[in-house]
Short mmCIF file of C-alpha atoms in Angstrom, two decimals:
data_model
loop_
_atom_site.label_atom_id
_atom_site.label_comp_id
_atom_site.label_asym_id
_atom_site.label_seq_id
_atom_site.Cartn_x
_atom_site.Cartn_y
_atom_site.Cartn_z
CA UNK K 7 -0.09 0.25 0.13
CA UNK K 8 2.95 2.39 0.85
CA UNK K 9 4.40 1.74 -2.38
CA UNK K 10 1.38 2.68 -4.56
CA UNK K 11 0.70 5.82 -2.47
CA UNK K 12 4.38 6.81 -2.62
CA UNK K 13 4.51 6.38 -6.30
CA UNK K 14 1.26 8.47 -6.96
CA UNK K 15 2.36 11.35 -4.61
CA UNK K 16 5.76 11.53 -6.39
CA UNK K 17 4.00 11.41 -9.74
CA UNK K 18 1.57 14.22 -8.83
CA UNK K 19 4.10 16.40 -7.11
CA UNK K 20 7.20 16.36 -9.41
CA UNK K 21 7.98 20.04 -10.24
CA UNK K 22 9.99 19.12 -13.33
CA UNK K 23 7.25 17.10 -14.82
CA UNK K 24 6.92 18.34 -18.44
CA UNK K 25 3.69 16.81 -19.00
CA UNK K 26 0.76 15.94 -16.69
CA UNK K 27 0.05 12.54 -15.93
CA UNK K 28 -2.76 11.20 -17.97
CA UNK K 29 -6.25 10.56 -16.26
CA UNK K 30 -6.07 6.94 -16.96
CA UNK K 31 -2.84 6.53 -15.08
CA UNK K 32 -3.93 8.40 -12.25
CA UNK K 33 -7.26 6.35 -12.24
CA UNK K 34 -5.15 3.40 -12.30
CA UNK K 35 -2.97 4.43 -9.46
CA UNK K 36 -6.28 5.32 -7.41
CA UNK K 37 -7.94 2.00 -8.04
CA UNK K 38 -4.82 0.14 -6.94
CA UNK K 39 -4.63 2.07 -3.73
CA UNK K 40 -8.31 1.26 -3.06
CA UNK K 41 -8.01 -2.41 -3.70
CA UNK K 42 -4.96 -2.60 -1.44
CA UNK K 43 -7.06 -0.83 1.47
CA UNK K 44 -9.89 -3.26 0.94
CA UNK K 45 -7.56 -6.27 0.94
CA UNK K 46 -6.08 -5.16 4.22
CA UNK K 47 -9.49 -4.35 5.77
CA UNK K 48 -10.75 -7.89 4.72
CA UNK K 49 -7.68 -9.49 6.29
CA UNK K 50 -8.24 -7.82 9.58
CA UNK K 51 -11.81 -8.64 9.58
CA UNK K 52 -11.10 -12.43 8.98
CA UNK K 53 -8.39 -12.28 11.74
CA UNK K 54 -10.75 -10.77 14.11
CA UNK K 55 -13.51 -13.27 13.40
CA UNK K 56 -11.20 -16.09 13.75
CA UNK K 57 -10.19 -14.87 17.21
CA UNK K 58 -13.61 -14.32 18.16
CA UNK K 59 -14.39 -17.99 16.94
CA UNK K 60 -11.54 -19.38 18.82
CA UNK K 61 -12.57 -17.71 22.01
CA UNK K 62 -16.25 -18.90 21.70
CA UNK K 63 -14.86 -22.43 21.02
CA UNK K 64 -12.62 -22.17 24.08
CA UNK K 65 -15.56 -20.82 26.22
CA UNK K 66 -17.81 -23.70 24.98
CA UNK K 67 -15.34 -26.58 25.43
CA UNK K 68 -15.28 -28.41 28.57
CA UNK K 69 -13.00 -26.88 31.27
CA UNK K 70 -11.52 -28.79 34.27
CA UNK K 71 -12.75 -27.19 37.72
CA UNK K 72 -9.79 -29.10 39.38
CA UNK K 73 -11.97 -30.82 42.02
CA UNK K 74 -11.65 -34.44 42.75
CA UNK K 75 -14.63 -36.52 43.89
CA UNK K 76 -13.57 -36.44 47.39
CA UNK K 77 -13.75 -32.67 47.31
CA UNK K 78 -16.76 -32.26 45.01
CA UNK K 79 -19.48 -34.89 44.16
CA UNK K 80 -22.29 -33.18 42.28
CA UNK K 81 -25.01 -35.62 43.09
CA UNK K 82 -24.40 -35.27 46.92
CA UNK K 83 -24.05 -31.31 46.63
CA UNK K 84 -26.70 -30.12 43.97
CA UNK K 85 -29.66 -32.08 44.54
CA UNK K 86 -29.84 -32.28 48.25
CA UNK K 87 -31.95 -28.85 48.80
CA UNK K 88 -29.18 -26.22 49.19
CA UNK K 89 -29.96 -24.67 45.87
CA UNK K 90 -33.06 -24.94 43.63
CA UNK K 91 -31.63 -23.67 40.25
CA UNK K 92 -30.22 -26.94 39.14
CA UNK K 93 -31.61 -29.29 36.82
CA UNK K 94 -30.28 -32.67 35.81
CA UNK K 95 -29.67 -32.69 31.96
CA UNK K 96 -27.58 -35.95 31.56
CA UNK K 97 -25.86 -38.88 33.39
CA UNK K 98 -23.90 -37.10 36.22
CA UNK K 99 -24.67 -33.82 34.49
CA UNK K 100 -26.52 -30.64 35.81
CA UNK K 101 -27.27 -27.40 34.40
CA UNK K 102 -28.09 -24.17 36.25
CA UNK K 103 -27.51 -20.58 36.73
CA UNK K 104 -24.61 -19.08 38.70
CA UNK K 105 -23.81 -15.38 38.83
CA UNK K 106 -25.47 -14.40 35.58
CA UNK K 107 -24.06 -17.47 33.82
CA UNK K 108 -25.83 -20.68 32.37
CA UNK K 109 -23.45 -23.42 33.43
CA UNK K 110 -23.28 -27.07 32.75
CA UNK K 111 -21.31 -29.16 35.21
CA UNK K 112 -20.31 -32.82 34.70
CA UNK K 113 -18.98 -35.40 36.94
CA UNK K 114 -15.86 -37.44 35.50
CA UNK K 115 -14.01 -40.25 37.38
CA UNK K 116 -11.40 -37.84 38.49
CA UNK K 117 -12.55 -34.38 38.26
CA UNK K 118 -15.69 -32.04 37.70
CA UNK K 119 -15.59 -30.20 34.59
CA UNK K 120 -17.84 -27.30 33.51
CA UNK K 121 -18.99 -25.58 30.30
CA UNK K 122 -20.23 -22.03 30.16
CA UNK K 123 -23.21 -22.16 27.61
CA UNK K 124 -24.44 -18.58 27.77
CA UNK K 125 -23.52 -15.25 29.78
CA UNK K 126 -25.70 -12.34 30.94
CA UNK K 127 -24.48 -8.66 31.25
CA UNK K 128 -21.22 -7.96 32.97
CA UNK K 129 -20.36 -11.72 32.90
CA UNK K 130 -16.69 -11.94 31.60
CA UNK K 131 -15.43 -15.18 30.52
CA UNK K 132 -12.00 -14.58 32.16
CA UNK K 133 -13.95 -14.90 35.56
CA UNK K 134 -15.71 -18.03 34.82
CA UNK K 135 -13.31 -20.43 36.68
CA UNK K 136 -13.11 -17.92 39.68
CA UNK K 137 -16.80 -17.56 40.00
CA UNK K 138 -17.34 -21.31 39.95
CA UNK K 139 -14.64 -22.08 42.50
CA UNK K 140 -16.05 -19.52 44.77
CA UNK K 141 -19.62 -20.87 44.23
CA UNK K 142 -18.60 -24.51 45.10
CA UNK K 143 -16.42 -23.28 48.10
CA UNK K 144 -13.35 -24.81 46.74
CA UNK K 145 -11.02 -22.97 48.96
CA UNK K 146 -11.85 -25.31 51.85
CA UNK K 147 -10.23 -28.65 51.76
CA UNK K 148 -12.95 -31.09 52.47
CA UNK K 149 -10.94 -34.28 52.40
CA UNK K 150 -8.86 -32.68 55.30
CA UNK K 151 -11.83 -31.67 57.33
CA UNK K 152 -13.51 -35.19 56.77
CA UNK K 153 -10.43 -36.91 58.19
CA UNK K 154 -10.55 -34.60 61.38
CA UNK K 155 -14.39 -35.17 61.80
CA UNK K 156 -13.64 -38.98 61.46
CA UNK K 157 -11.37 -38.90 64.13
CA UNK K 158 -13.75 -37.12 66.44
CA UNK K 159 -17.18 -39.10 65.78
CA UNK K 160 -17.87 -42.69 65.06
CA UNK K 161 -21.07 -42.17 63.12
CA UNK K 162 -19.38 -39.91 60.78
CA UNK K 163 -16.56 -42.17 60.28
CA UNK K 164 -18.81 -44.96 59.33
CA UNK K 165 -20.82 -43.15 56.69
CA UNK K 166 -18.67 -40.43 55.01
CA UNK K 167 -17.00 -42.74 52.67
CA UNK K 168 -20.64 -43.46 51.11
CA UNK K 169 -21.10 -39.71 50.49
CA UNK K 170 -17.66 -38.14 49.50
CA UNK K 171 -17.51 -34.59 48.20
CA UNK K 172 -20.76 -33.45 49.77
CA UNK K 173 -19.85 -29.66 49.88
CA UNK K 174 -21.78 -26.72 51.20
CA UNK K 175 -22.26 -23.97 48.45
CA UNK K 176 -21.49 -20.40 48.65
CA UNK K 177 -24.52 -18.79 47.21
CA UNK K 178 -25.64 -15.44 46.39
CA UNK K 179 -27.36 -14.08 49.78
CA UNK K 180 -30.27 -12.50 47.93
CA UNK K 181 -30.99 -15.35 45.79
CA UNK K 182 -30.45 -17.94 48.91
CA UNK K 183 -32.76 -15.75 51.00
CA UNK K 184 -35.82 -15.92 48.54
CA UNK K 185 -35.33 -19.47 47.81
CA UNK K 186 -35.83 -20.37 51.45
CA UNK K 187 -38.62 -18.07 51.85
CA UNK K 188 -40.28 -20.33 49.09
CA UNK K 189 -39.12 -23.60 50.96
CA UNK K 190 -41.57 -23.22 53.81
CA UNK K 191 -43.63 -26.10 54.08
CA UNK K 192 -42.80 -27.18 50.70
CA UNK K 193 -40.73 -30.09 48.90
CA UNK K 194 -38.04 -29.56 46.39
CA UNK K 195 -39.83 -30.30 43.03
CA UNK K 196 -42.31 -27.54 43.92
CA UNK K 197 -39.77 -25.12 45.26
CA UNK K 198 -37.96 -25.54 41.95
CA UNK K 199 -41.16 -24.40 40.13
CA UNK K 200 -41.60 -21.46 42.44
CA UNK K 201 -38.05 -20.11 42.04
CA UNK K 202 -38.17 -20.60 38.31
CA UNK K 203 -41.53 -18.48 38.11
CA UNK K 204 -39.88 -15.59 39.94
CA UNK K 205 -36.91 -15.71 37.50
CA UNK K 206 -39.08 -15.99 34.51
CA UNK K 207 -41.65 -13.20 35.71
CA UNK K 208 -39.10 -10.83 37.00
CA UNK K 209 -35.56 -11.90 36.15
CA UNK K 210 -33.40 -11.37 33.03
CA UNK K 211 -33.43 -13.93 30.21
CA UNK K 212 -29.87 -15.37 29.72
CA UNK K 213 -30.48 -18.30 27.31
CA UNK K 214 -33.70 -18.66 25.39
CA UNK K 215 -35.35 -21.80 24.82
CA UNK K 216 -34.49 -22.07 21.03
CA UNK K 217 -30.93 -22.15 21.93
CA UNK K 218 -30.96 -24.20 25.21
CA UNK K 219 -29.26 -27.23 25.37
CA UNK K 220 -31.30 -28.88 28.08
CA UNK K 221 -33.36 -31.69 27.19
CA UNK K 222 -37.12 -31.30 27.35
CA UNK K 223 -37.42 -34.31 29.73
CA UNK K 224 -35.08 -32.91 32.43
CA UNK K 225 -36.82 -33.20 35.79
CA UNK K 226 -36.24 -30.79 38.69
CA UNK K 227 -33.03 -31.89 40.48
CA UNK K 228 -33.83 -33.34 43.78
CA UNK K 229 -37.58 -34.03 43.15
CA UNK K 230 -39.15 -37.40 43.36
CA UNK K 231 -37.83 -39.37 40.47
CA UNK K 232 -41.18 -40.06 39.03
CA UNK K 233 -43.21 -38.73 35.92
CA UNK K 234 -45.19 -36.33 38.41
CA UNK K 235 -41.95 -34.66 39.36
CA UNK K 236 -41.03 -34.23 35.83
CA UNK K 237 -44.18 -32.95 34.80
CA UNK K 238 -44.04 -30.42 37.79
CA UNK K 239 -41.03 -28.71 36.59
CA UNK K 240 -41.87 -28.93 32.98
CA UNK K 241 -45.17 -27.05 33.90
CA UNK K 242 -43.24 -24.50 35.89
CA UNK K 243 -40.71 -23.75 33.10
CA UNK K 244 -42.29 -25.35 29.94
CA UNK K 245 -39.56 -23.95 27.59
CA UNK K 246 -36.53 -24.63 29.83
CA UNK K 247 -35.10 -21.14 29.18
CA UNK K 248 -32.73 -19.84 31.89
CA UNK K 249 -33.04 -16.40 33.56
CA UNK K 250 -30.95 -14.49 36.09
CA UNK K 251 -32.28 -14.27 39.45
CA UNK K 252 -34.25 -10.96 39.95
CA UNK K 253 -32.58 -8.15 41.63
CA UNK K 254 -34.39 -6.41 44.54
CA UNK K 255 -35.46 -3.79 42.28
CA UNK K 256 -36.93 -6.13 39.81
CA UNK K 257 -38.69 -8.03 42.58
CA UNK K 258 -40.12 -4.76 43.86
CA UNK K 259 -42.60 -4.82 40.83
CA UNK K 260 -44.14 -8.17 42.16
CA UNK K 261 -47.40 -7.70 44.06
CA UNK K 262 -48.91 -10.03 46.70
CA UNK K 263 -51.89 -10.79 44.33
CA UNK K 264 -49.75 -11.52 41.38
CA UNK K 265 -47.64 -13.92 43.30
CA UNK K 266 -50.62 -15.62 44.80
CA UNK K 267 -51.96 -16.12 41.35
CA UNK K 268 -48.59 -17.88 40.41
CA UNK K 269 -49.14 -20.30 43.26
CA UNK K 270 -47.05 -18.87 45.95
CA UNK K 271 -49.89 -18.77 48.54
CA UNK K 272 -49.17 -17.16 51.96
CA UNK K 273 -45.65 -17.03 50.93
CA UNK K 274 -46.34 -14.08 48.64
CA UNK K 275 -46.70 -11.75 51.60
CA UNK K 276 -43.37 -12.68 52.95
CA UNK K 277 -41.68 -12.38 49.77
CA UNK K 278 -43.14 -8.69 49.19
CA UNK K 279 -42.66 -7.64 52.76
CA UNK K 280 -38.88 -8.86 52.73
CA UNK K 281 -38.20 -7.07 49.38
CA UNK K 282 -39.58 -3.65 51.05
CA UNK K 283 -37.56 -4.34 54.09
CA UNK K 284 -34.54 -4.89 52.13
CA UNK K 285 -34.97 -1.98 49.95
CA UNK K 286 -35.38 0.37 53.10
CA UNK K 287 -31.91 -0.73 54.38
CA UNK K 288 -29.32 2.18 54.40
CA UNK K 289 -27.04 1.60 51.46
CA UNK K 290 -29.46 -1.05 49.87
CA UNK K 291 -30.54 -4.36 50.74
CA UNK K 292 -28.11 -6.43 48.72
CA UNK K 293 -25.10 -4.70 50.45
CA UNK K 294 -26.62 -5.14 53.70
CA UNK K 295 -27.02 -9.06 53.16
CA UNK K 296 -23.48 -9.34 51.92
CA UNK K 297 -22.13 -7.21 55.04
CA UNK K 298 -23.73 -10.14 57.15
CA UNK K 299 -20.75 -12.13 56.13
CA UNK K 300 -18.59 -10.04 58.33
CA UNK K 301 -20.38 -10.38 61.57
CA UNK K 302 -20.81 -13.44 63.97
CA UNK K 303 -23.24 -16.08 63.32
CA UNK K 304 -25.57 -15.35 66.18
CA UNK K 305 -25.79 -11.63 65.04
CA UNK K 306 -26.26 -12.51 61.46
CA UNK K 307 -28.97 -14.96 62.47
CA UNK K 308 -30.91 -12.59 64.74
CA UNK K 309 -30.77 -9.77 61.90
CA UNK K 310 -32.31 -12.23 59.38
CA UNK K 311 -35.00 -13.13 61.81
CA UNK K 312 -36.22 -9.41 61.65
CA UNK K 313 -37.22 -10.05 58.15
CA UNK K 314 -40.89 -11.09 57.38
CA UNK K 315 -41.44 -14.91 57.45
CA UNK K 316 -38.04 -15.76 58.65
CA UNK K 317 -37.29 -17.94 61.78
CA UNK K 318 -34.34 -19.39 63.42
CA UNK K 319 -34.14 -22.57 61.07
CA UNK K 320 -34.49 -20.54 57.73
CA UNK K 321 -31.97 -18.11 59.10
CA UNK K 322 -29.58 -20.87 59.93
CA UNK K 323 -30.01 -22.05 56.13
CA UNK K 324 -29.16 -18.65 54.64
CA UNK K 325 -26.20 -18.34 57.18
CA UNK K 326 -24.76 -21.84 56.15
CA UNK K 327 -25.48 -21.62 52.33
CA UNK K 328 -24.71 -18.19 51.67
CA UNK K 329 -23.24 -16.05 54.56
CA UNK K 330 -19.97 -18.16 55.37
CA UNK K 331 -21.39 -19.20 58.79
CA UNK K 332 -19.86 -22.71 58.51
CA UNK K 333 -21.05 -23.66 61.98
CA UNK K 334 -24.93 -23.01 61.38
CA UNK K 335 -27.05 -25.99 62.03
CA UNK K 336 -30.60 -25.81 60.54
CA UNK K 337 -32.56 -28.01 62.97
CA UNK K 338 -35.54 -29.82 61.22
CA UNK K 339 -37.02 -33.06 62.14
CA UNK K 340 -34.35 -35.19 60.73
CA UNK K 341 -31.56 -33.32 62.40
CA UNK K 342 -33.50 -33.53 65.58
CA UNK K 343 -33.87 -37.09 65.27
CA UNK K 344 -30.24 -37.67 64.31
CA UNK K 345 -29.14 -35.59 67.26
CA UNK K 346 -31.25 -37.59 69.69
CA UNK K 347 -30.14 -40.69 68.18
CA UNK K 348 -26.26 -40.06 68.27
CA UNK K 349 -25.51 -36.86 70.15
CA UNK K 350 -28.01 -35.69 72.50
CA UNK K 351 -29.75 -38.75 73.67
CA UNK K 352 -30.84 -36.92 77.06
CA UNK K 353 -33.03 -34.70 74.93
CA UNK K 354 -35.37 -37.58 73.72
CA UNK K 355 -38.79 -36.87 74.78
CA UNK K 356 -38.18 -33.28 75.35
CA UNK K 357 -40.74 -30.74 74.04
CA UNK K 358 -39.05 -28.95 71.07
CA UNK K 359 -38.56 -25.35 71.63
CA UNK K 360 -35.76 -22.77 70.70
CA UNK K 361 -33.71 -23.73 73.97
CA UNK K 362 -33.72 -27.32 72.76
CA UNK K 363 -32.91 -26.11 69.12
CA UNK K 364 -29.87 -24.21 70.49
CA UNK K 365 -28.69 -27.20 72.68
CA UNK K 366 -28.72 -29.50 69.44
CA UNK K 367 -26.58 -27.00 67.53
CA UNK K 368 -24.27 -26.55 70.40
CA UNK K 369 -23.79 -30.34 70.68
CA UNK K 370 -22.85 -30.50 66.80
CA UNK K 371 -20.46 -27.63 67.16
CA UNK K 372 -18.82 -29.14 70.36
CA UNK K 373 -18.34 -32.43 68.47
CA UNK K 374 -17.26 -31.26 65.03
CA UNK K 375 -15.85 -27.70 65.51
CA UNK K 376 -16.28 -24.40 63.78
CA UNK K 377 -17.10 -26.13 60.58
CA UNK K 378 -19.80 -28.33 61.99
CA UNK K 379 -22.37 -27.27 59.35
CA UNK K 380 -20.42 -29.09 56.72
CA UNK K 381 -20.26 -32.20 58.79
CA UNK K 382 -23.86 -31.97 59.58
CA UNK K 383 -24.55 -31.74 55.77
CA UNK K 384 -23.08 -35.20 55.21
CA UNK K 385 -24.90 -36.60 58.21
CA UNK K 386 -28.19 -35.03 56.89
CA UNK K 387 -27.71 -36.56 53.55
CA UNK K 388 -27.39 -39.95 54.91
CA UNK K 389 -30.68 -39.58 56.50
CA UNK K 390 -32.54 -38.89 53.40
CA UNK K 391 -34.87 -41.54 52.07
CA UNK K 392 -33.29 -40.89 48.46
CA UNK K 393 -29.69 -41.56 49.81
CA UNK K 394 -30.01 -43.81 52.59
CA UNK K 395 -30.25 -47.03 50.35
CA UNK K 396 -26.53 -46.46 49.59
CA UNK K 397 -25.73 -47.54 53.24
CA UNK K 398 -25.42 -51.12 54.49
CA UNK K 399 -28.47 -52.25 56.20
CA UNK K 400 -26.74 -51.95 59.64
CA UNK K 401 -25.86 -48.26 59.09
CA UNK K 402 -29.27 -47.16 57.81
CA UNK K 403 -31.28 -45.22 60.30
CA UNK K 404 -33.49 -47.66 62.36
CA UNK K 405 -32.11 -50.62 60.30
CA UNK K 406 -30.55 -52.60 63.26
CA UNK K 407 -33.22 -55.12 62.89
CA UNK K 408 -36.35 -56.31 60.96
CA UNK K 409 -38.37 -56.01 64.09
CA UNK K 410 -37.40 -52.34 64.79
CA UNK K 411 -37.97 -51.56 61.33
CA UNK K 412 -41.45 -53.06 61.45
CA UNK K 413 -42.24 -51.05 64.66
CA UNK K 414 -41.00 -47.81 62.98
CA UNK K 415 -43.37 -48.37 60.22
CA UNK K 416 -46.22 -48.82 62.46
CA UNK K 417 -45.68 -45.61 64.80
CA UNK K 418 -42.82 -43.53 62.91
CA UNK K 419 -45.23 -41.44 61.30
CA UNK K 420 -46.97 -40.29 64.28
CA UNK K 421 -43.74 -39.60 65.97
CA UNK K 422 -42.36 -37.53 62.96
CA UNK K 423 -45.49 -35.35 62.77
CA UNK K 424 -45.24 -34.65 66.41
CA UNK K 425 -41.61 -33.57 66.29
CA UNK K 426 -42.26 -31.45 63.26
CA UNK K 427 -45.26 -29.90 64.96
CA UNK K 428 -43.07 -29.03 67.83
CA UNK K 429 -40.59 -27.48 65.62
CA UNK K 430 -42.96 -25.31 63.75
CA UNK K 431 -44.16 -24.03 66.99
CA UNK K 432 -40.69 -22.54 67.62
CA UNK K 433 -40.30 -21.29 64.19
CA UNK K 434 -43.76 -19.75 64.32
CA UNK K 435 -43.20 -18.25 67.92
CA UNK K 436 -40.23 -16.27 66.45
CA UNK K 437 -42.47 -14.82 63.99
CA UNK K 438 -45.24 -14.07 66.37
CA UNK K 439 -43.00 -12.49 68.92
CA UNK K 440 -42.20 -9.66 66.27
CA UNK K 441 -45.90 -9.08 65.70
CA UNK K 442 -45.81 -10.59 61.96
CA UNK K 443 -48.32 -12.52 60.34
CA UNK K 444 -48.36 -16.27 61.28
CA UNK K 445 -47.41 -18.77 58.73
CA UNK K 446 -50.54 -20.64 59.21
CA UNK K 447 -49.91 -23.63 56.64
CA UNK K 448 -46.92 -24.61 58.47
CA UNK K 449 -48.17 -24.31 62.07
CA UNK K 450 -49.99 -27.67 61.82
CA UNK K 451 -52.68 -26.65 64.05
CA UNK K 452 -50.43 -25.43 66.93
CA UNK K 453 -52.10 -22.01 67.49
CA UNK K 454 -54.98 -21.39 69.56
CA UNK K 455 -56.62 -18.92 67.40
CA UNK K 456 -60.10 -19.77 66.66
CA UNK K 457 -60.43 -18.25 62.92
CA UNK K 458 -57.14 -20.23 62.19
CA UNK K 459 -58.32 -23.28 63.72
CA UNK K 460 -61.57 -23.08 61.65
CA UNK K 461 -59.54 -22.36 58.65
CA UNK K 462 -57.50 -25.50 59.05
CA UNK K 463 -60.62 -27.64 59.55
CA UNK K 464 -61.91 -26.16 56.22
CA UNK K 465 -58.71 -26.97 54.42
CA UNK K 466 -58.68 -30.38 55.89
CA UNK K 467 -62.11 -31.07 54.73
CA UNK K 468 -61.42 -30.01 51.23
CA UNK K 469 -58.30 -32.29 51.18
CA UNK K 470 -60.60 -35.04 52.30
CA UNK K 471 -63.19 -34.32 49.40
CA UNK K 472 -60.27 -34.18 46.82
CA UNK K 473 -58.68 -37.40 47.86
CA UNK K 474 -61.76 -39.29 49.12
CA UNK K 475 -60.23 -40.38 52.44
CA UNK K 476 -61.43 -40.18 56.04
CA UNK K 477 -59.84 -37.43 58.15
CA UNK K 478 -58.88 -39.89 60.80
CA UNK K 479 -57.90 -42.86 58.69
CA UNK K 480 -60.49 -45.14 60.37
CA UNK K 481 -64.35 -45.40 60.89
CA UNK K 482 -66.15 -44.22 64.02
CA UNK K 483 -67.96 -47.62 64.37
CA UNK K 484 -64.60 -49.27 65.02
CA UNK K 485 -63.94 -46.88 68.08
CA UNK K 486 -67.56 -47.52 69.41
CA UNK K 487 -67.10 -51.27 69.07
CA UNK K 488 -64.16 -51.25 71.51
CA UNK K 489 -65.45 -48.81 73.76
CA UNK K 490 -66.85 -51.47 76.19
CA UNK K 491 -64.11 -53.99 75.99
CA UNK K 492 -61.47 -54.61 78.59
CA UNK K 493 -58.11 -52.53 78.53
CA UNK K 494 -56.12 -55.13 76.52
CA UNK K 495 -58.62 -55.02 73.63
CA UNK K 496 -58.69 -51.09 73.82
CA UNK K 497 -54.86 -51.16 73.49
CA UNK K 498 -54.99 -53.57 70.60
CA UNK K 499 -57.65 -51.62 68.88
CA UNK K 500 -55.60 -48.44 69.35
CA UNK K 501 -52.57 -50.06 67.73
CA UNK K 502 -54.43 -51.21 64.65
CA UNK K 503 -55.93 -47.71 64.39
CA UNK K 504 -52.52 -46.34 64.40
CA UNK K 505 -51.13 -48.65 61.78
CA UNK K 506 -54.31 -47.88 59.83
CA UNK K 507 -53.61 -44.38 59.92
CA UNK K 508 -50.13 -44.69 58.74
CA UNK K 509 -51.11 -47.14 55.94
CA UNK K 510 -53.91 -44.74 54.74
CA UNK K 511 -51.44 -41.64 54.70
CA UNK K 512 -48.90 -43.61 52.72
CA UNK K 513 -51.54 -44.82 50.18
CA UNK K 514 -53.32 -41.47 49.79
CA UNK K 515 -49.99 -39.19 49.73
CA UNK K 516 -50.92 -37.27 52.78
CA UNK K 517 -48.14 -35.19 53.93
CA UNK K 518 -46.37 -36.76 56.99
CA UNK K 519 -43.54 -34.03 56.82
CA UNK K 520 -44.62 -30.56 57.65
CA UNK K 521 -41.37 -28.66 57.55
CA UNK K 522 -39.97 -30.11 54.16
CA UNK K 523 -37.27 -27.88 52.92
CA UNK K 524 -35.37 -25.86 55.48
CA UNK K 525 -31.80 -26.08 54.43
CA UNK K 526 -31.70 -29.38 52.38
CA UNK K 527 -35.11 -30.70 52.94
CA UNK K 528 -37.23 -31.80 50.23
CA UNK K 529 -38.56 -34.90 51.75
CA UNK K 530 -42.22 -34.25 51.73
CA UNK K 531 -44.46 -36.57 49.81
CA UNK K 532 -47.32 -34.12 49.26
CA UNK K 533 -48.40 -34.17 45.49
CA UNK K 534 -47.96 -30.69 43.92
CA UNK K 535 -51.63 -30.29 43.06
CA UNK K 536 -52.54 -31.24 46.81
CA UNK K 537 -50.23 -28.69 48.03
CA UNK K 538 -51.44 -25.98 45.72
CA UNK K 539 -55.06 -26.80 46.77
CA UNK K 540 -54.09 -26.76 50.47
CA UNK K 541 -52.64 -23.19 50.12
CA UNK K 542 -55.65 -22.01 48.10
CA UNK K 543 -58.12 -23.46 50.75
CA UNK K 544 -56.32 -21.97 53.60
CA UNK K 545 -56.16 -18.47 51.98
CA UNK K 546 -59.87 -18.75 51.36
CA UNK K 547 -60.82 -19.91 54.83
CA UNK K 548 -58.77 -17.37 56.40
CA UNK K 549 -60.61 -14.62 54.32
CA UNK K 550 -63.82 -16.04 55.35
CA UNK K 551 -62.88 -16.30 59.11
CA UNK K 552 -61.52 -12.99 59.24
CA UNK K 553 -65.13 -11.61 58.50
CA UNK K 554 -66.66 -13.49 61.25
CA UNK K 555 -67.29 -12.34 64.84
#
């Protein structure tokens, strides 16, 4: 290019030129210069496109996360109720949203690898690895911690090899907080649907359905491995698009009525109330939540409990899964039973209250140290019905003998409901103490309010009409028939009645678990249609009860 330009310049500027250059010659030089410039521009464009394609191919290629199975096993970390934004999209493969990125992670024999499918605004490809390592809390050495816990506790030592790499996530505090507000008295498949509806209605799209690589048959991770669970997820997000979790400003557009219309029930009031409370914080709610990472656990828990609908257990979940409080222990019915069985046998038969919950938490911290929440996570997973089959018979909860197993089938449901009811008393007492609305669907009839009792009776009656079962699981004639018999016959009749109740509940799908998704719960067996109908019936009955004297 320089040669043609210089030649043209010299030709036109020569003072001794006796004759002016001909027009065809000047045109020839000009066209040659234009062709050279065009060639250079094309070359630069091709090089830029090649560089972009190379960067895109590198981004879409599988990258190593550098986490051995002993440090991170996806099936013990993602589907256990810590987060509700992951879907299983293949064998040992999960797809979800992390910090405005659609990420696919896959377990291999010696590593976990990842692939960033799409990015939202301000999500730089150069930060992908750091973002995921932070999300999976990979700065902590789980293998070393497990060795220490095994030396301290026989139960942990006996079961941890069956659940390696069960890590605790480090989630965004805003996202984690609203996920666990949705988890109140719920199961994982339905929580997935609620969280995805929040993202779909108020979040920002990252990956549209037309380019989504997730198969249409993917079911909600952690839900029941049934057609019903898959249909629940597909109904919630039929196009399998991916969205960022909405900001507080985006969530402020949500009204209670709109959320109730989407099936959130009484949780709608808690979501809108919490959004407004956070937006009113000096400096903004997001910054306030992140600042709780820098204060002691008890202080962070108490601050969270000031928000609408959050009690001690949900606060412990948020502290453990988002705020770096590694000692936090969310005490639900499974953790309570686990503690009584192995760590606090002296508390068996005690009435569950906040003091007892603190005692359980202190027992775990005393046994496992400042990272007790992580040890508790592995122990909790071993108690889940979906995971306990991995254990040998003698290590399973209640698996010492066939006789004890039979006794548990006969009376376990009643005891579990009782324990959960007591724990819900504690959770709701914390809410009532602050003068907030009571989460009536989770109280399980523990309040003495007459309108609420009437509401619960109406809801229970509607559930009975839907499923065609007797509220007591047995007939009144049976009770009358044994009323005049001796004590032995009466006791036998009661045992038969208890077994009949348990069988009826199991066959009809009635909920036995009232506190189903605290930190990692999702063990409730209530069908989604029944859960939605119960919420709607309670809302209607409360409105009706509030108009009565």
